[in-house]
Short mmCIF file of C-alpha atoms in Angstrom, two decimals:
data_model
loop_
_atom_site.label_atom_id
_atom_site.label_comp_id
_atom_site.label_asym_id
_atom_site.label_seq_id
_atom_site.Cartn_x
_atom_site.Cartn_y
_atom_site.Cartn_z
CA MET F 772 -0.28 -0.46 -0.29
CA LYS F 773 1.56 3.01 -1.26
CA LEU F 774 0.75 6.50 0.96
CA HIS F 775 1.03 10.60 -0.09
CA VAL F 776 0.44 12.63 1.91
CA LEU F 777 -0.68 16.02 -0.08
CA GLY F 778 -1.74 17.95 2.71
CA CYS F 779 -1.15 17.77 6.25
CA HIS F 780 -2.05 21.12 7.87
CA GLY F 781 -5.17 22.21 10.61
CA GLY F 782 -5.11 24.67 7.79
CA GLU F 783 -3.76 26.62 4.98
CA LEU F 784 -1.64 28.99 4.54
CA PRO F 785 1.86 29.05 0.80
CA ALA F 786 3.31 26.87 2.95
CA CYS F 787 0.51 24.24 4.93
CA ARG F 788 -2.60 22.74 3.52
CA THR F 789 -5.21 21.14 4.50
CA THR F 790 -5.84 17.46 4.72
CA CYS F 791 -5.54 15.03 1.92
CA PHE F 792 -3.64 11.61 1.14
CA LEU F 793 -3.67 9.36 -1.54
CA VAL F 794 -3.50 5.12 -1.00
CA ASP F 795 -2.19 3.70 -4.43
CA ASP F 796 -3.07 6.86 -6.21
CA VAL F 797 -7.29 5.87 -6.66
CA LEU F 798 -7.89 6.55 -2.66
CA ALA F 799 -7.98 9.95 -1.04
CA LEU F 800 -8.45 10.19 2.48
CA ASP F 801 -10.06 13.43 2.56
CA ALA F 802 -10.29 16.30 -0.10
CA GLY F 803 -8.24 19.67 1.01
CA ALA F 804 -5.32 19.28 -1.60
CA LEU F 805 -6.51 17.29 -4.97
CA THR F 806 -6.46 20.51 -6.59
CA SER F 807 -3.88 22.03 -5.65
CA THR F 808 -1.50 18.82 -5.46
CA LEU F 809 -2.28 16.99 -8.39
CA SER F 810 -2.32 16.92 -12.22
CA LEU F 811 -5.80 16.79 -14.44
CA GLU F 812 -4.28 13.16 -15.19
CA GLN F 813 -3.40 12.59 -11.95
CA LEU F 814 -6.96 13.63 -10.50
CA CYS F 815 -8.37 11.61 -12.92
CA LYS F 816 -7.10 8.14 -11.82
CA VAL F 817 -8.48 9.26 -8.35
CA ASP F 818 -11.45 6.84 -8.44
CA ASP F 819 -12.89 7.36 -4.67
CA ILE F 820 -12.72 9.75 -1.76
CA ILE F 821 -13.40 8.91 1.84
CA VAL F 822 -14.22 11.71 3.46
CA GLY F 823 -14.64 11.65 7.20
CA HIS F 824 -16.93 13.94 8.58
CA SER F 825 -17.94 17.69 6.72
CA HIS F 826 -15.53 20.77 7.83
CA PHE F 827 -14.30 22.84 5.16
CA ASP F 828 -11.08 22.19 5.61
CA HIS F 829 -11.72 18.07 4.08
CA VAL F 830 -13.99 18.54 1.62
CA LYS F 831 -13.55 22.73 -0.01
CA ASP F 832 -12.21 20.20 -3.10
CA LEU F 833 -14.28 18.51 -3.80
CA PRO F 834 -16.47 20.83 -5.88
CA LEU F 835 -13.17 22.67 -7.72
CA MET F 836 -12.07 19.23 -9.17
CA ALA F 837 -16.38 17.69 -10.02
CA ASP F 838 -15.82 21.20 -12.29
CA LEU F 839 -11.78 19.80 -13.70
CA ILE F 840 -13.04 16.38 -13.92
CA ILE F 841 -16.46 16.39 -16.14
CA GLY F 842 -16.40 15.17 -19.38
CA ARG F 843 -12.06 13.35 -18.93
CA ARG F 844 -14.00 9.84 -17.09
CA ASP F 845 -16.37 6.93 -17.76
CA THR F 846 -17.77 6.58 -14.19
CA PRO F 847 -18.53 8.98 -11.66
CA VAL F 848 -15.97 9.88 -8.96
CA THR F 849 -17.42 8.28 -5.32
CA ILE F 850 -17.53 10.33 -2.35
CA HIS F 851 -18.16 7.99 0.68
CA ALA F 852 -19.32 10.12 3.79
CA SER F 853 -21.54 8.77 7.07
CA ARG F 854 -24.81 9.71 6.81
CA GLU F 855 -24.51 12.92 8.61
CA CYS F 856 -21.98 14.03 6.46
CA ALA F 857 -23.12 13.01 2.52
CA ARG F 858 -26.37 15.35 3.98
CA ALA F 859 -24.24 18.73 4.87
CA LEU F 860 -22.40 18.10 1.27
CA ARG F 861 -25.50 17.67 -0.31
CA ASP F 862 -27.93 20.51 1.63
CA ASN F 863 -24.37 23.50 1.67
CA MET F 864 -22.11 22.38 -0.76
CA PHE F 865 -23.48 20.46 -3.59
CA ASN F 866 -27.09 22.43 -3.31
CA ASN F 867 -26.91 25.09 -6.77
CA ALA F 868 -26.74 28.59 -5.12
CA LEU F 869 -23.57 27.96 -3.38
CA TRP F 870 -22.18 25.45 -5.98
CA PRO F 871 -23.86 23.14 -9.45
CA ASP F 872 -24.98 19.90 -8.32
CA PHE F 873 -22.99 18.09 -9.43
CA THR F 874 -24.24 14.55 -8.04
CA ARG F 875 -27.62 14.98 -11.16
CA ILE F 876 -24.82 17.69 -13.71
CA PRO F 877 -24.45 16.22 -16.85
CA THR F 878 -26.94 13.45 -16.08
CA ARG F 879 -28.79 12.41 -12.62
CA LYS F 880 -28.41 8.59 -14.61
CA GLU F 881 -23.80 9.85 -15.60
CA PRO F 882 -22.69 12.53 -12.95
CA VAL F 883 -19.25 13.79 -11.85
CA LEU F 884 -20.25 12.80 -8.40
CA ARG F 885 -21.89 10.24 -7.04
CA ILE F 886 -22.56 9.89 -3.00
CA LYS F 887 -22.49 6.76 -0.83
CA PRO F 888 -23.17 7.59 3.32
CA PHE F 889 -22.39 4.58 5.03
CA ARG F 890 -23.51 4.36 8.59
CA ALA F 891 -20.88 5.71 11.43
CA GLY F 892 -19.55 2.52 12.63
CA SER F 893 -19.74 0.32 9.93
CA THR F 894 -17.59 -1.67 7.75
CA PHE F 895 -17.55 -1.22 3.30
CA GLN F 896 -15.58 -2.11 0.55
CA VAL F 897 -14.30 0.66 -1.68
CA GLY F 898 -12.33 -1.52 -5.28
CA PRO F 899 -9.88 -3.83 -3.43
CA TYR F 900 -9.58 -1.99 0.33
CA THR F 901 -11.33 -3.26 3.34
CA VAL F 902 -13.01 0.64 4.86
CA GLN F 903 -13.79 -0.29 9.10
CA SER F 904 -15.63 3.60 9.83
CA ILE F 905 -14.89 4.43 13.67
CA PRO F 906 -16.85 7.15 14.86
CA VAL F 907 -14.37 9.35 16.81
CA HIS F 908 -15.48 12.37 19.32
CA HIS F 909 -15.84 15.95 17.33
CA PRO F 910 -18.52 18.50 17.09
CA VAL F 911 -20.10 16.86 14.52
CA GLU F 912 -19.79 13.35 12.85
CA SER F 913 -16.26 12.08 12.71
CA CYS F 914 -15.30 9.22 11.53
CA GLY F 915 -11.37 7.54 11.54
CA PHE F 916 -10.69 4.64 9.06
CA VAL F 917 -9.17 1.10 9.29
CA ILE F 918 -8.03 0.07 5.25
CA THR F 919 -7.30 -3.00 4.83
CA ARG F 920 -5.70 -4.50 1.86
CA GLY F 921 -4.90 -7.79 1.91
CA ARG F 922 -2.57 -8.31 4.78
CA THR F 923 -1.77 -4.47 5.41
CA SER F 924 -3.53 -1.96 6.83
CA LEU F 925 -3.48 1.69 7.40
CA ALA F 926 -5.59 3.88 9.74
CA MET F 927 -6.07 7.55 10.68
CA SER F 928 -7.97 8.85 13.83
CA GLY F 929 -9.62 11.98 11.73
CA ASP F 930 -9.92 15.04 13.78
CA THR F 931 -11.02 13.62 17.22
CA GLY F 932 -10.38 14.67 20.76
CA PRO F 933 -10.00 12.04 23.49
CA THR F 934 -11.76 9.13 22.54
CA ASP F 935 -12.17 5.36 23.19
CA LYS F 936 -13.69 3.17 20.61
CA LEU F 937 -10.95 3.76 17.96
CA TRP F 938 -8.31 2.74 20.04
CA LYS F 939 -10.74 -0.41 20.58
CA VAL F 940 -10.76 -1.30 17.23
CA LEU F 941 -7.08 -0.80 16.31
CA ASN F 942 -5.59 -3.09 18.70
CA GLN F 943 -7.81 -5.68 17.75
CA THR F 944 -6.04 -5.34 14.08
CA PRO F 945 -2.92 -7.43 13.86
CA THR F 946 -1.75 -5.82 10.36
CA LEU F 947 -1.91 -2.22 11.11
CA LYS F 948 1.25 -1.58 9.75
CA ALA F 949 0.37 3.20 10.53
CA LEU F 950 -1.41 5.08 12.24
CA LEU F 951 -2.21 8.52 10.70
CA ILE F 952 -3.27 10.79 13.73
CA GLU F 953 -4.80 14.32 14.69
CA THR F 954 -2.63 16.42 16.21
CA SER F 955 -4.07 19.69 16.14
CA PHE F 956 -2.99 22.23 19.48
CA PRO F 957 0.40 23.18 21.79
CA ASN F 958 -0.14 22.37 25.50
CA ALA F 959 -1.21 26.31 26.43
CA LEU F 960 -4.62 25.94 24.00
CA GLN F 961 -5.86 22.67 26.14
CA GLN F 962 -9.46 24.34 26.81
CA LEU F 963 -9.59 25.65 23.05
CA SER F 964 -8.74 22.16 21.88
CA ASP F 965 -11.02 19.68 24.31
CA VAL F 966 -14.28 22.74 23.29
CA SER F 967 -13.51 21.87 19.13
CA GLY F 968 -12.53 18.81 20.08
CA HIS F 969 -8.67 18.02 19.32
CA LEU F 970 -6.03 16.79 20.46
CA THR F 971 -2.66 18.20 22.05
CA PRO F 972 0.82 16.81 23.12
CA ARG F 973 -0.66 16.59 25.86
CA THR F 974 -3.79 14.48 25.64
CA LEU F 975 -1.95 12.01 22.52
CA LYS F 976 0.44 11.34 24.64
CA SER F 977 -2.51 10.22 26.97
CA GLU F 978 -3.85 8.17 24.46
CA LEU F 979 -1.50 6.53 22.82
CA ALA F 980 -1.10 4.80 26.60
CA LYS F 981 -4.55 3.14 24.96
CA PHE F 982 -2.35 2.07 21.99
CA GLU F 983 -1.64 -1.68 21.71
CA ARG F 984 1.71 -0.36 18.78
CA ASP F 985 3.17 -3.42 18.63
CA GLY F 986 5.85 -1.72 16.27
CA CYS F 987 2.83 0.46 14.24
CA THR F 988 4.17 3.66 12.96
CA VAL F 989 2.29 7.32 14.69
CA LEU F 990 2.25 9.79 11.73
CA LEU F 991 0.68 13.18 13.01
CA TYR F 992 -1.48 15.39 10.79
CA HIS F 993 -3.12 18.03 11.71
CA LEU F 994 -1.31 20.59 12.85
CA LYS F 995 -2.58 23.98 12.73
CA PRO F 996 0.12 26.59 10.90
CA ALA F 997 0.52 28.93 13.32
CA PHE F 998 1.08 26.48 16.04
CA VAL F 999 3.48 24.21 13.58
CA GLN F 1000 6.61 24.43 15.53
CA GLN F 1001 5.30 24.97 18.93
CA VAL F 1002 3.80 20.70 18.67
CA LYS F 1003 6.54 19.74 17.14
CA ARG F 1004 8.92 21.27 20.04
CA GLU F 1005 6.06 19.65 22.05
CA VAL F 1006 6.51 15.52 20.77
CA ALA F 1007 9.78 15.99 20.38
CA ASP F 1008 10.25 13.49 23.24
CA MET F 1009 7.85 11.81 22.25
CA PRO F 1010 8.25 7.52 19.73
CA VAL F 1011 5.91 9.62 16.86
CA GLU F 1012 6.73 11.02 13.88
CA VAL F 1013 4.66 14.50 12.09
CA LEU F 1014 3.83 14.41 8.22
CA GLU F 1015 5.63 16.69 6.16
CA LEU F 1016 4.26 17.66 2.63
CA GLY F 1017 5.49 15.55 -0.10
CA ASP F 1018 6.30 13.00 1.89
CA THR F 1019 5.66 9.07 0.61
CA PHE F 1020 5.51 6.08 2.86
CA GLU F 1021 5.21 1.90 1.55
CA PHE F 1022 3.53 -0.71 4.04
#
């Protein structure tokens, strides 16, 4: 399984891009940096996008991508989103007010995009990948995921504060090779982090104590651009790696 980091920040500046990972060139995890990093040819190869929740930084490139690839694919790109997230996308993004409804353009039978809802906590198939969704702690319905292909599993926390379900699932996944986990704010902003459903280095350390990692690589993402250096200093003595734009991994 190949992982390419397109975006790994909790906000956008010239040197920071919002959450987006590309698996094997065909499966995107969140959509915060698709159109700002991929060529048109590469965009057209993406068959499926799994969205963890509805907040803007995780879905912002969906409308721009639809506009770019229209007429260039034989099949729609499928957006896999929890029921609440799917409803938010239909009501607030592809609503013919904020953006044209590309789930019906050019026709209902052959649209550019297809939104396929899943129940939070369910397991579903995306091409060759088995995807287990895990409800996590955030102000809107948010899911983490375990993506498995063959004997390799990759996990992503999604936006979350302290949680328990995630660790229960991960500890029962013997094929887990890597965990992408959010860490957004420095310890000084613990109260803000708690209210907004995010982790700091302090709460990350407590959460990782629940994890029977068994050699699994832990990769941090979603650092807020204004606090990247501070968060990096605060996790420097922890057995984790902070992701950088353009990082690639083979699992």
